[in-house]
Amino acid sequence: MNSDLIVFLVLSLVAISSALGMLFSRNAVYSALFLVLNFITVAVFYLLLGAPFIAMSQITVYAGAIMVLFLFVIMLLGAENLAPGNSLPWQKPLAGLLSTILAVEAIYILFSRARSDAVITAPDASLNTMESLREMAMTLFSDYLLPFEVTSILLLVAMVGAIILTRREKGGQS
Amino acid sequence: MDWTMWVEWVLKGFVLCLILLTGFAYLTLYERRALARMQVRVGPNRAGPQGLLQPIADAVKLIFKEELTPGHVYRTVFILAPVLTVVPSLIIAAVVPLGSSFMMFGREITLYIADLNVGILYLMSIASIAVYGIVLAGWSSNNKYAMLGGVRSSAQMISYELSLGLCFVIAIILGDSMNLNEIVDAQKGMWFAVIQPAGALVFMIVTLAEVNRAPFDMPEAEQELTAGYHSEYSGMKFALFFMAEYQKMIVICMIAATLFFGGYREFWFLKDTFFSVDQNWFLGPIYLLLKVIVLLFFMIWIRATWPRIRYDRLMSFGWKFLLPLSLVLAFVTATGILLADMFNNQLYFWSIPFISIFILLVAVSFIYRDLRRKSHGRF
């Protein structure tokens, strides 16, 4: 048993328990915090796979920016505590059905792939250098330039939309 | 990976923590003395010679203070929040190089903890995590003032993080690397603050906002929010917030020195003399310390002389001034380097500082015009 495997097992325990904690805590702020823990654990998984760039982006974007906004909204709306009653009675059976289907599909694909010899391995550790970062940037800005630019335009449109929605109209009631 | 490596890492981490903690203690003394000088007072000078034992007296006072946990707080998060504030301020220093390397016990010992190829992204991610401590302190106090302080600070830090990221981009472009060691090495010939003075200035302003220092100390604006997010904290828990704030100041000055002021390197004109770090490794930490002291003095100076900025102006300053300005500066830097490479003409490269200073002046004149129009009541 090598040290990577031990780290992996401990991390998966943390990841799964934080995901469960997010689902089952009744306070929205605690849920958000469990989700942050989960995101950081996933970032450490990326580090184990030799992808430090993705790990750091994961922490910056998800754990840093997006979850802070989530917390911000939860606190501003004062929606920390869930009402005790269940307002959507059909939600639970539907969720149970859909997640069962997903689990069955995942297990089927896992075992059907396991029979073939295609084994997913971690990328070579020697790729874990500045050069790989450079190569990634090169690919992103040459082969995938169009999707990249389309994404940025999408984000720009979202930003403009947000500004227009919150803008106070001249002469209208504030 | 042998056991001596582990010993080396643990020792270096321990030493770095010690440096930051004593640095915090003496920064409080430094700030109080410097502020006193600027306000024509004497400052603390009773404990020890020149007040040098004052931090110890402060620590003893804080440890023996009664620690109160109000009954209406969310207990777990209330205790967790100070810890979440201190930890990022300590671990962010791990990638900052304190010097080159030296030989001891037959092995090369480097004066940094981690040599990450994504060092700048590491700084970014830890800086974005750092906001949690303050937000959670505000929320868990279950108190309107504390809550407002926390919400304000999260909005402020998210807004200024964008410009911070763009300033990092400037340093990445100039150093052609995300590794902080390589960025320092790239400044052997010339500091980045000389090539991109406007970028260094914007970086210093943004870091003031990131560590919630005056004039951007919104989360604890006394006249509006009593003490902001730490209203309900007392004793050692309060001391932890205090500690985190000052450690963040030190670390952010270390980062600013590394990215724009040559890091542990000497002045560029001392390159091949006795005073060069290449010839005497022990000069590295000393140079870095001197640079950090000078940068900290600027922070204290600003606190002593500038009033706190109003919250709506803080937001418009971040979004409408600093963000476009840093975008344009990053663009100018990239274009200058690209043109210099394409036409093999260093003239394009050396036009970067002049063009960026010109752009800075244009932007400042816009602010000036805007403020004048507002003061005449026309919109």
JSON list of C-alpha atoms in Angstrom, two decimals, chain B residues 145-286:
[
{"chain": "B", "resi": 145, "resn": "TYR", "atom": "CA", "xyz": [-23.51, 45.30, 12.94]},
{"chain": "B", "resi": 146, "resn": "ALA", "atom": "CA", "xyz": [-21.18, 42.34, 12.72]},
{"chain": "B", "resi": 147, "resn": "MET", "atom": "CA", "xyz": [-23.21, 40.89, 9.86]},
{"chain": "B", "resi": 148, "resn": "LEU", "atom": "CA", "xyz": [-23.05, 44.14, 7.88]},
{"chain": "B", "resi": 149, "resn": "GLY", "atom": "CA", "xyz": [-19.29, 44.27, 8.43]},
{"chain": "B", "resi": 150, "resn": "GLY", "atom": "CA", "xyz": [-18.91, 40.73, 7.12]},
{"chain": "B", "resi": 151, "resn": "VAL", "atom": "CA", "xyz": [-21.13, 41.29, 4.08]},
{"chain": "B", "resi": 152, "resn": "ARG", "atom": "CA", "xyz": [-19.35, 44.53, 3.24]},
{"chain": "B", "resi": 153, "resn": "SER", "atom": "CA", "xyz": [-15.96, 42.94, 3.44]},
{"chain": "B", "resi": 154, "resn": "SER", "atom": "CA", "xyz": [-16.94, 40.02, 1.22]},
{"chain": "B", "resi": 155, "resn": "ALA", "atom": "CA", "xyz": [-18.28, 42.40, -1.44]},
{"chain": "B", "resi": 156, "resn": "GLN", "atom": "CA", "xyz": [-15.16, 44.53, -1.19]},
{"chain": "B", "resi": 157, "resn": "MET", "atom": "CA", "xyz": [-12.70, 41.67, -1.36]},
{"chain": "B", "resi": 158, "resn": "ILE", "atom": "CA", "xyz": [-14.43, 40.02, -4.33]},
{"chain": "B", "resi": 159, "resn": "SER", "atom": "CA", "xyz": [-14.48, 43.32, -6.21]},
{"chain": "B", "resi": 160, "resn": "TYR", "atom": "CA", "xyz": [-10.83, 44.11, -5.62]},
{"chain": "B", "resi": 161, "resn": "GLU", "atom": "CA", "xyz": [-9.70, 40.55, -6.32]},
{"chain": "B", "resi": 162, "resn": "LEU", "atom": "CA", "xyz": [-10.36, 41.16, -10.04]},
{"chain": "B", "resi": 163, "resn": "SER", "atom": "CA", "xyz": [-7.85, 44.00, -10.24]},
{"chain": "B", "resi": 164, "resn": "LEU", "atom": "CA", "xyz": [-5.46, 42.00, -8.05]},
{"chain": "B", "resi": 165, "resn": "GLY", "atom": "CA", "xyz": [-5.61, 39.15, -10.54]},
{"chain": "B", "resi": 166, "resn": "LEU", "atom": "CA", "xyz": [-4.89, 41.52, -13.44]},
{"chain": "B", "resi": 167, "resn": "CYS", "atom": "CA", "xyz": [-1.86, 42.92, -11.58]},
{"chain": "B", "resi": 168, "resn": "PHE", "atom": "CA", "xyz": [-0.65, 39.35, -11.12]},
{"chain": "B", "resi": 169, "resn": "VAL", "atom": "CA", "xyz": [-1.11, 38.95, -14.90]},
{"chain": "B", "resi": 170, "resn": "ILE", "atom": "CA", "xyz": [1.22, 41.93, -15.48]},
{"chain": "B", "resi": 171, "resn": "ALA", "atom": "CA", "xyz": [3.91, 40.29, -13.34]},
{"chain": "B", "resi": 172, "resn": "ILE", "atom": "CA", "xyz": [3.36, 36.95, -15.11]},
{"chain": "B", "resi": 173, "resn": "ILE", "atom": "CA", "xyz": [3.74, 38.56, -18.54]},
{"chain": "B", "resi": 174, "resn": "LEU", "atom": "CA", "xyz": [6.88, 40.44, -17.55]},
{"chain": "B", "resi": 175, "resn": "GLY", "atom": "CA", "xyz": [8.47, 37.47, -15.79]},
{"chain": "B", "resi": 176, "resn": "ASP", "atom": "CA", "xyz": [7.29, 34.98, -18.43]},
{"chain": "B", "resi": 177, "resn": "SER", "atom": "CA", "xyz": [6.50, 32.54, -15.63]},
{"chain": "B", "resi": 178, "resn": "MET", "atom": "CA", "xyz": [4.07, 31.75, -12.83]},
{"chain": "B", "resi": 179, "resn": "ASN", "atom": "CA", "xyz": [6.87, 30.57, -10.59]},
{"chain": "B", "resi": 180, "resn": "LEU", "atom": "CA", "xyz": [7.81, 33.21, -8.03]},
{"chain": "B", "resi": 181, "resn": "ASN", "atom": "CA", "xyz": [11.49, 32.16, -8.07]},
{"chain": "B", "resi": 182, "resn": "GLU", "atom": "CA", "xyz": [11.65, 32.68, -11.82]},
{"chain": "B", "resi": 183, "resn": "ILE", "atom": "CA", "xyz": [9.87, 36.02, -11.49]},
{"chain": "B", "resi": 184, "resn": "VAL", "atom": "CA", "xyz": [12.51, 37.15, -9.00]},
{"chain": "B", "resi": 185, "resn": "ASP", "atom": "CA", "xyz": [15.30, 35.92, -11.30]},
{"chain": "B", "resi": 186, "resn": "ALA", "atom": "CA", "xyz": [13.74, 37.81, -14.20]},
{"chain": "B", "resi": 187, "resn": "GLN", "atom": "CA", "xyz": [14.19, 41.01, -12.21]},
{"chain": "B", "resi": 188, "resn": "LYS", "atom": "CA", "xyz": [17.98, 40.63, -12.08]},
{"chain": "B", "resi": 189, "resn": "GLY", "atom": "CA", "xyz": [18.36, 43.24, -14.78]},
{"chain": "B", "resi": 190, "resn": "MET", "atom": "CA", "xyz": [15.54, 45.61, -13.89]},
{"chain": "B", "resi": 191, "resn": "TRP", "atom": "CA", "xyz": [12.73, 45.72, -11.34]},
{"chain": "B", "resi": 192, "resn": "PHE", "atom": "CA", "xyz": [9.24, 45.29, -12.72]},
{"chain": "B", "resi": 193, "resn": "ALA", "atom": "CA", "xyz": [8.24, 48.41, -10.80]},
{"chain": "B", "resi": 194, "resn": "VAL", "atom": "CA", "xyz": [10.47, 50.38, -13.17]},
{"chain": "B", "resi": 195, "resn": "ILE", "atom": "CA", "xyz": [9.05, 48.74, -16.29]},
{"chain": "B", "resi": 196, "resn": "GLN", "atom": "CA", "xyz": [5.45, 48.94, -15.10]},
{"chain": "B", "resi": 197, "resn": "PRO", "atom": "CA", "xyz": [5.23, 51.68, -12.41]},
{"chain": "B", "resi": 198, "resn": "ALA", "atom": "CA", "xyz": [1.50, 52.17, -12.83]},
{"chain": "B", "resi": 199, "resn": "GLY", "atom": "CA", "xyz": [0.93, 48.43, -12.38]},
{"chain": "B", "resi": 200, "resn": "ALA", "atom": "CA", "xyz": [2.95, 48.44, -9.14]},
{"chain": "B", "resi": 201, "resn": "LEU", "atom": "CA", "xyz": [0.93, 51.40, -7.86]},
{"chain": "B", "resi": 202, "resn": "VAL", "atom": "CA", "xyz": [-2.41, 49.75, -8.70]},
{"chain": "B", "resi": 203, "resn": "PHE", "atom": "CA", "xyz": [-1.16, 46.57, -7.02]},
{"chain": "B", "resi": 204, "resn": "MET", "atom": "CA", "xyz": [-0.34, 48.45, -3.82]},
{"chain": "B", "resi": 205, "resn": "ILE", "atom": "CA", "xyz": [-3.78, 50.13, -3.77]},
{"chain": "B", "resi": 206, "resn": "VAL", "atom": "CA", "xyz": [-5.57, 46.85, -4.38]},
{"chain": "B", "resi": 207, "resn": "THR", "atom": "CA", "xyz": [-3.64, 45.04, -1.67]},
{"chain": "B", "resi": 208, "resn": "LEU", "atom": "CA", "xyz": [-4.63, 47.76, 0.80]},
{"chain": "B", "resi": 209, "resn": "ALA", "atom": "CA", "xyz": [-8.23, 46.90, 0.03]},
{"chain": "B", "resi": 210, "resn": "GLU", "atom": "CA", "xyz": [-7.56, 43.15, 0.16]},
{"chain": "B", "resi": 211, "resn": "VAL", "atom": "CA", "xyz": [-6.14, 43.27, 3.68]},
{"chain": "B", "resi": 212, "resn": "ASN", "atom": "CA", "xyz": [-8.82, 45.77, 4.80]},
{"chain": "B", "resi": 213, "resn": "ARG", "atom": "CA", "xyz": [-6.37, 48.49, 5.71]},
{"chain": "B", "resi": 214, "resn": "ALA", "atom": "CA", "xyz": [-7.11, 52.20, 5.89]},
{"chain": "B", "resi": 215, "resn": "PRO", "atom": "CA", "xyz": [-8.47, 53.94, 3.83]},
{"chain": "B", "resi": 216, "resn": "PHE", "atom": "CA", "xyz": [-10.41, 50.83, 2.79]},
{"chain": "B", "resi": 217, "resn": "ASP", "atom": "CA", "xyz": [-11.10, 49.45, 6.29]},
{"chain": "B", "resi": 218, "resn": "MET", "atom": "CA", "xyz": [-14.84, 49.19, 5.63]},
{"chain": "B", "resi": 219, "resn": "PRO", "atom": "CA", "xyz": [-15.57, 46.02, 7.64]},
{"chain": "B", "resi": 220, "resn": "GLU", "atom": "CA", "xyz": [-14.66, 47.78, 10.86]},
{"chain": "B", "resi": 221, "resn": "ALA", "atom": "CA", "xyz": [-15.79, 51.34, 10.24]},
{"chain": "B", "resi": 222, "resn": "GLU", "atom": "CA", "xyz": [-16.28, 52.41, 13.85]},
{"chain": "B", "resi": 223, "resn": "GLN", "atom": "CA", "xyz": [-18.72, 55.26, 13.41]},
{"chain": "B", "resi": 224, "resn": "GLU", "atom": "CA", "xyz": [-21.13, 53.14, 11.36]},
{"chain": "B", "resi": 225, "resn": "LEU", "atom": "CA", "xyz": [-20.64, 49.57, 12.57]},
{"chain": "B", "resi": 226, "resn": "THR", "atom": "CA", "xyz": [-19.07, 49.86, 16.04]},
{"chain": "B", "resi": 227, "resn": "ALA", "atom": "CA", "xyz": [-16.24, 47.39, 15.46]},
{"chain": "B", "resi": 228, "resn": "GLY", "atom": "CA", "xyz": [-17.70, 45.53, 12.48]},
{"chain": "B", "resi": 229, "resn": "TYR", "atom": "CA", "xyz": [-17.23, 41.80, 12.18]},
{"chain": "B", "resi": 230, "resn": "HIS", "atom": "CA", "xyz": [-15.34, 41.41, 15.45]},
{"chain": "B", "resi": 231, "resn": "SER", "atom": "CA", "xyz": [-17.79, 43.28, 17.69]},
{"chain": "B", "resi": 232, "resn": "GLU", "atom": "CA", "xyz": [-18.64, 40.13, 19.63]},
{"chain": "B", "resi": 233, "resn": "TYR", "atom": "CA", "xyz": [-15.11, 38.80, 19.97]},
{"chain": "B", "resi": 234, "resn": "SER", "atom": "CA", "xyz": [-12.92, 39.22, 23.01]},
{"chain": "B", "resi": 235, "resn": "GLY", "atom": "CA", "xyz": [-9.70, 37.95, 24.52]},
{"chain": "B", "resi": 236, "resn": "MET", "atom": "CA", "xyz": [-7.53, 35.64, 22.44]},
{"chain": "B", "resi": 237, "resn": "LYS", "atom": "CA", "xyz": [-10.16, 35.20, 19.72]},
{"chain": "B", "resi": 238, "resn": "PHE", "atom": "CA", "xyz": [-10.05, 38.92, 19.08]},
{"chain": "B", "resi": 239, "resn": "ALA", "atom": "CA", "xyz": [-6.26, 38.78, 19.21]},
{"chain": "B", "resi": 240, "resn": "LEU", "atom": "CA", "xyz": [-6.33, 36.19, 16.43]},
{"chain": "B", "resi": 241, "resn": "PHE", "atom": "CA", "xyz": [-8.19, 38.60, 14.11]},
{"chain": "B", "resi": 242, "resn": "PHE", "atom": "CA", "xyz": [-5.74, 41.31, 15.04]},
{"chain": "B", "resi": 243, "resn": "MET", "atom": "CA", "xyz": [-2.84, 38.93, 14.36]},
{"chain": "B", "resi": 244, "resn": "ALA", "atom": "CA", "xyz": [-4.25, 37.87, 10.99]},
{"chain": "B", "resi": 245, "resn": "GLU", "atom": "CA", "xyz": [-4.63, 41.47, 9.86]},
{"chain": "B", "resi": 246, "resn": "TYR", "atom": "CA", "xyz": [-1.03, 42.34, 10.65]},
{"chain": "B", "resi": 247, "resn": "GLN", "atom": "CA", "xyz": [0.34, 39.10, 9.24]},
{"chain": "B", "resi": 248, "resn": "LYS", "atom": "CA", "xyz": [-1.57, 39.76, 6.05]},
{"chain": "B", "resi": 249, "resn": "MET", "atom": "CA", "xyz": [0.09, 43.17, 5.89]},
{"chain": "B", "resi": 250, "resn": "ILE", "atom": "CA", "xyz": [3.55, 41.61, 6.19]},
{"chain": "B", "resi": 251, "resn": "VAL", "atom": "CA", "xyz": [2.83, 38.84, 3.69]},
{"chain": "B", "resi": 252, "resn": "ILE", "atom": "CA", "xyz": [1.26, 41.15, 1.15]},
{"chain": "B", "resi": 253, "resn": "CYS", "atom": "CA", "xyz": [4.30, 43.42, 1.37]},
{"chain": "B", "resi": 254, "resn": "MET", "atom": "CA", "xyz": [6.52, 40.38, 0.83]},
{"chain": "B", "resi": 255, "resn": "ILE", "atom": "CA", "xyz": [4.47, 39.48, -2.25]},
{"chain": "B", "resi": 256, "resn": "ALA", "atom": "CA", "xyz": [4.56, 43.06, -3.57]},
{"chain": "B", "resi": 257, "resn": "ALA", "atom": "CA", "xyz": [8.34, 43.14, -3.07]},
{"chain": "B", "resi": 258, "resn": "THR", "atom": "CA", "xyz": [8.67, 39.80, -4.87]},
{"chain": "B", "resi": 259, "resn": "LEU", "atom": "CA", "xyz": [6.49, 40.68, -7.82]},
{"chain": "B", "resi": 260, "resn": "PHE", "atom": "CA", "xyz": [7.48, 44.27, -8.48]},
{"chain": "B", "resi": 261, "resn": "PHE", "atom": "CA", "xyz": [10.51, 45.27, -6.39]},
{"chain": "B", "resi": 262, "resn": "GLY", "atom": "CA", "xyz": [13.02, 42.53, -7.14]},
{"chain": "B", "resi": 263, "resn": "GLY", "atom": "CA", "xyz": [12.18, 40.17, -4.27]},
{"chain": "B", "resi": 264, "resn": "TYR", "atom": "CA", "xyz": [15.28, 39.12, -2.34]},
{"chain": "B", "resi": 265, "resn": "ARG", "atom": "CA", "xyz": [17.52, 40.55, -5.11]},
{"chain": "B", "resi": 266, "resn": "GLU", "atom": "CA", "xyz": [19.72, 43.58, -4.69]},
{"chain": "B", "resi": 267, "resn": "PHE", "atom": "CA", "xyz": [19.29, 46.81, -6.64]},
{"chain": "B", "resi": 268, "resn": "TRP", "atom": "CA", "xyz": [19.91, 46.03, -10.30]},
{"chain": "B", "resi": 269, "resn": "PHE", "atom": "CA", "xyz": [22.99, 48.28, -10.45]},
{"chain": "B", "resi": 270, "resn": "LEU", "atom": "CA", "xyz": [24.73, 46.27, -7.70]},
{"chain": "B", "resi": 271, "resn": "LYS", "atom": "CA", "xyz": [24.53, 43.16, -9.87]},
{"chain": "B", "resi": 272, "resn": "ASP", "atom": "CA", "xyz": [28.15, 41.98, -9.94]},
{"chain": "B", "resi": 273, "resn": "THR", "atom": "CA", "xyz": [29.50, 43.60, -6.80]},
{"chain": "B", "resi": 274, "resn": "PHE", "atom": "CA", "xyz": [30.06, 42.28, -3.27]},
{"chain": "B", "resi": 275, "resn": "PHE", "atom": "CA", "xyz": [26.49, 43.25, -2.39]},
{"chain": "B", "resi": 276, "resn": "SER", "atom": "CA", "xyz": [24.98, 40.83, -4.88]},
{"chain": "B", "resi": 277, "resn": "VAL", "atom": "CA", "xyz": [22.87, 37.92, -3.61]},
{"chain": "B", "resi": 278, "resn": "ASP", "atom": "CA", "xyz": [24.66, 35.63, -6.05]},
{"chain": "B", "resi": 279, "resn": "GLN", "atom": "CA", "xyz": [27.90, 36.14, -4.14]},
{"chain": "B", "resi": 280, "resn": "ASN", "atom": "CA", "xyz": [26.59, 36.27, -0.58]},
{"chain": "B", "resi": 281, "resn": "TRP", "atom": "CA", "xyz": [23.43, 34.29, 0.02]},
{"chain": "B", "resi": 282, "resn": "PHE", "atom": "CA", "xyz": [22.79, 35.79, 3.48]},
{"chain": "B", "resi": 283, "resn": "LEU", "atom": "CA", "xyz": [22.08, 39.19, 1.94]},
{"chain": "B", "resi": 284, "resn": "GLY", "atom": "CA", "xyz": [18.84, 37.84, 0.37]},
{"chain": "B", "resi": 285, "resn": "PRO", "atom": "CA", "xyz": [16.64, 37.81, 3.49]},
{"chain": "B", "resi": 286, "resn": "ILE", "atom": "CA", "xyz": [18.14, 41.14, 4.59]}
]
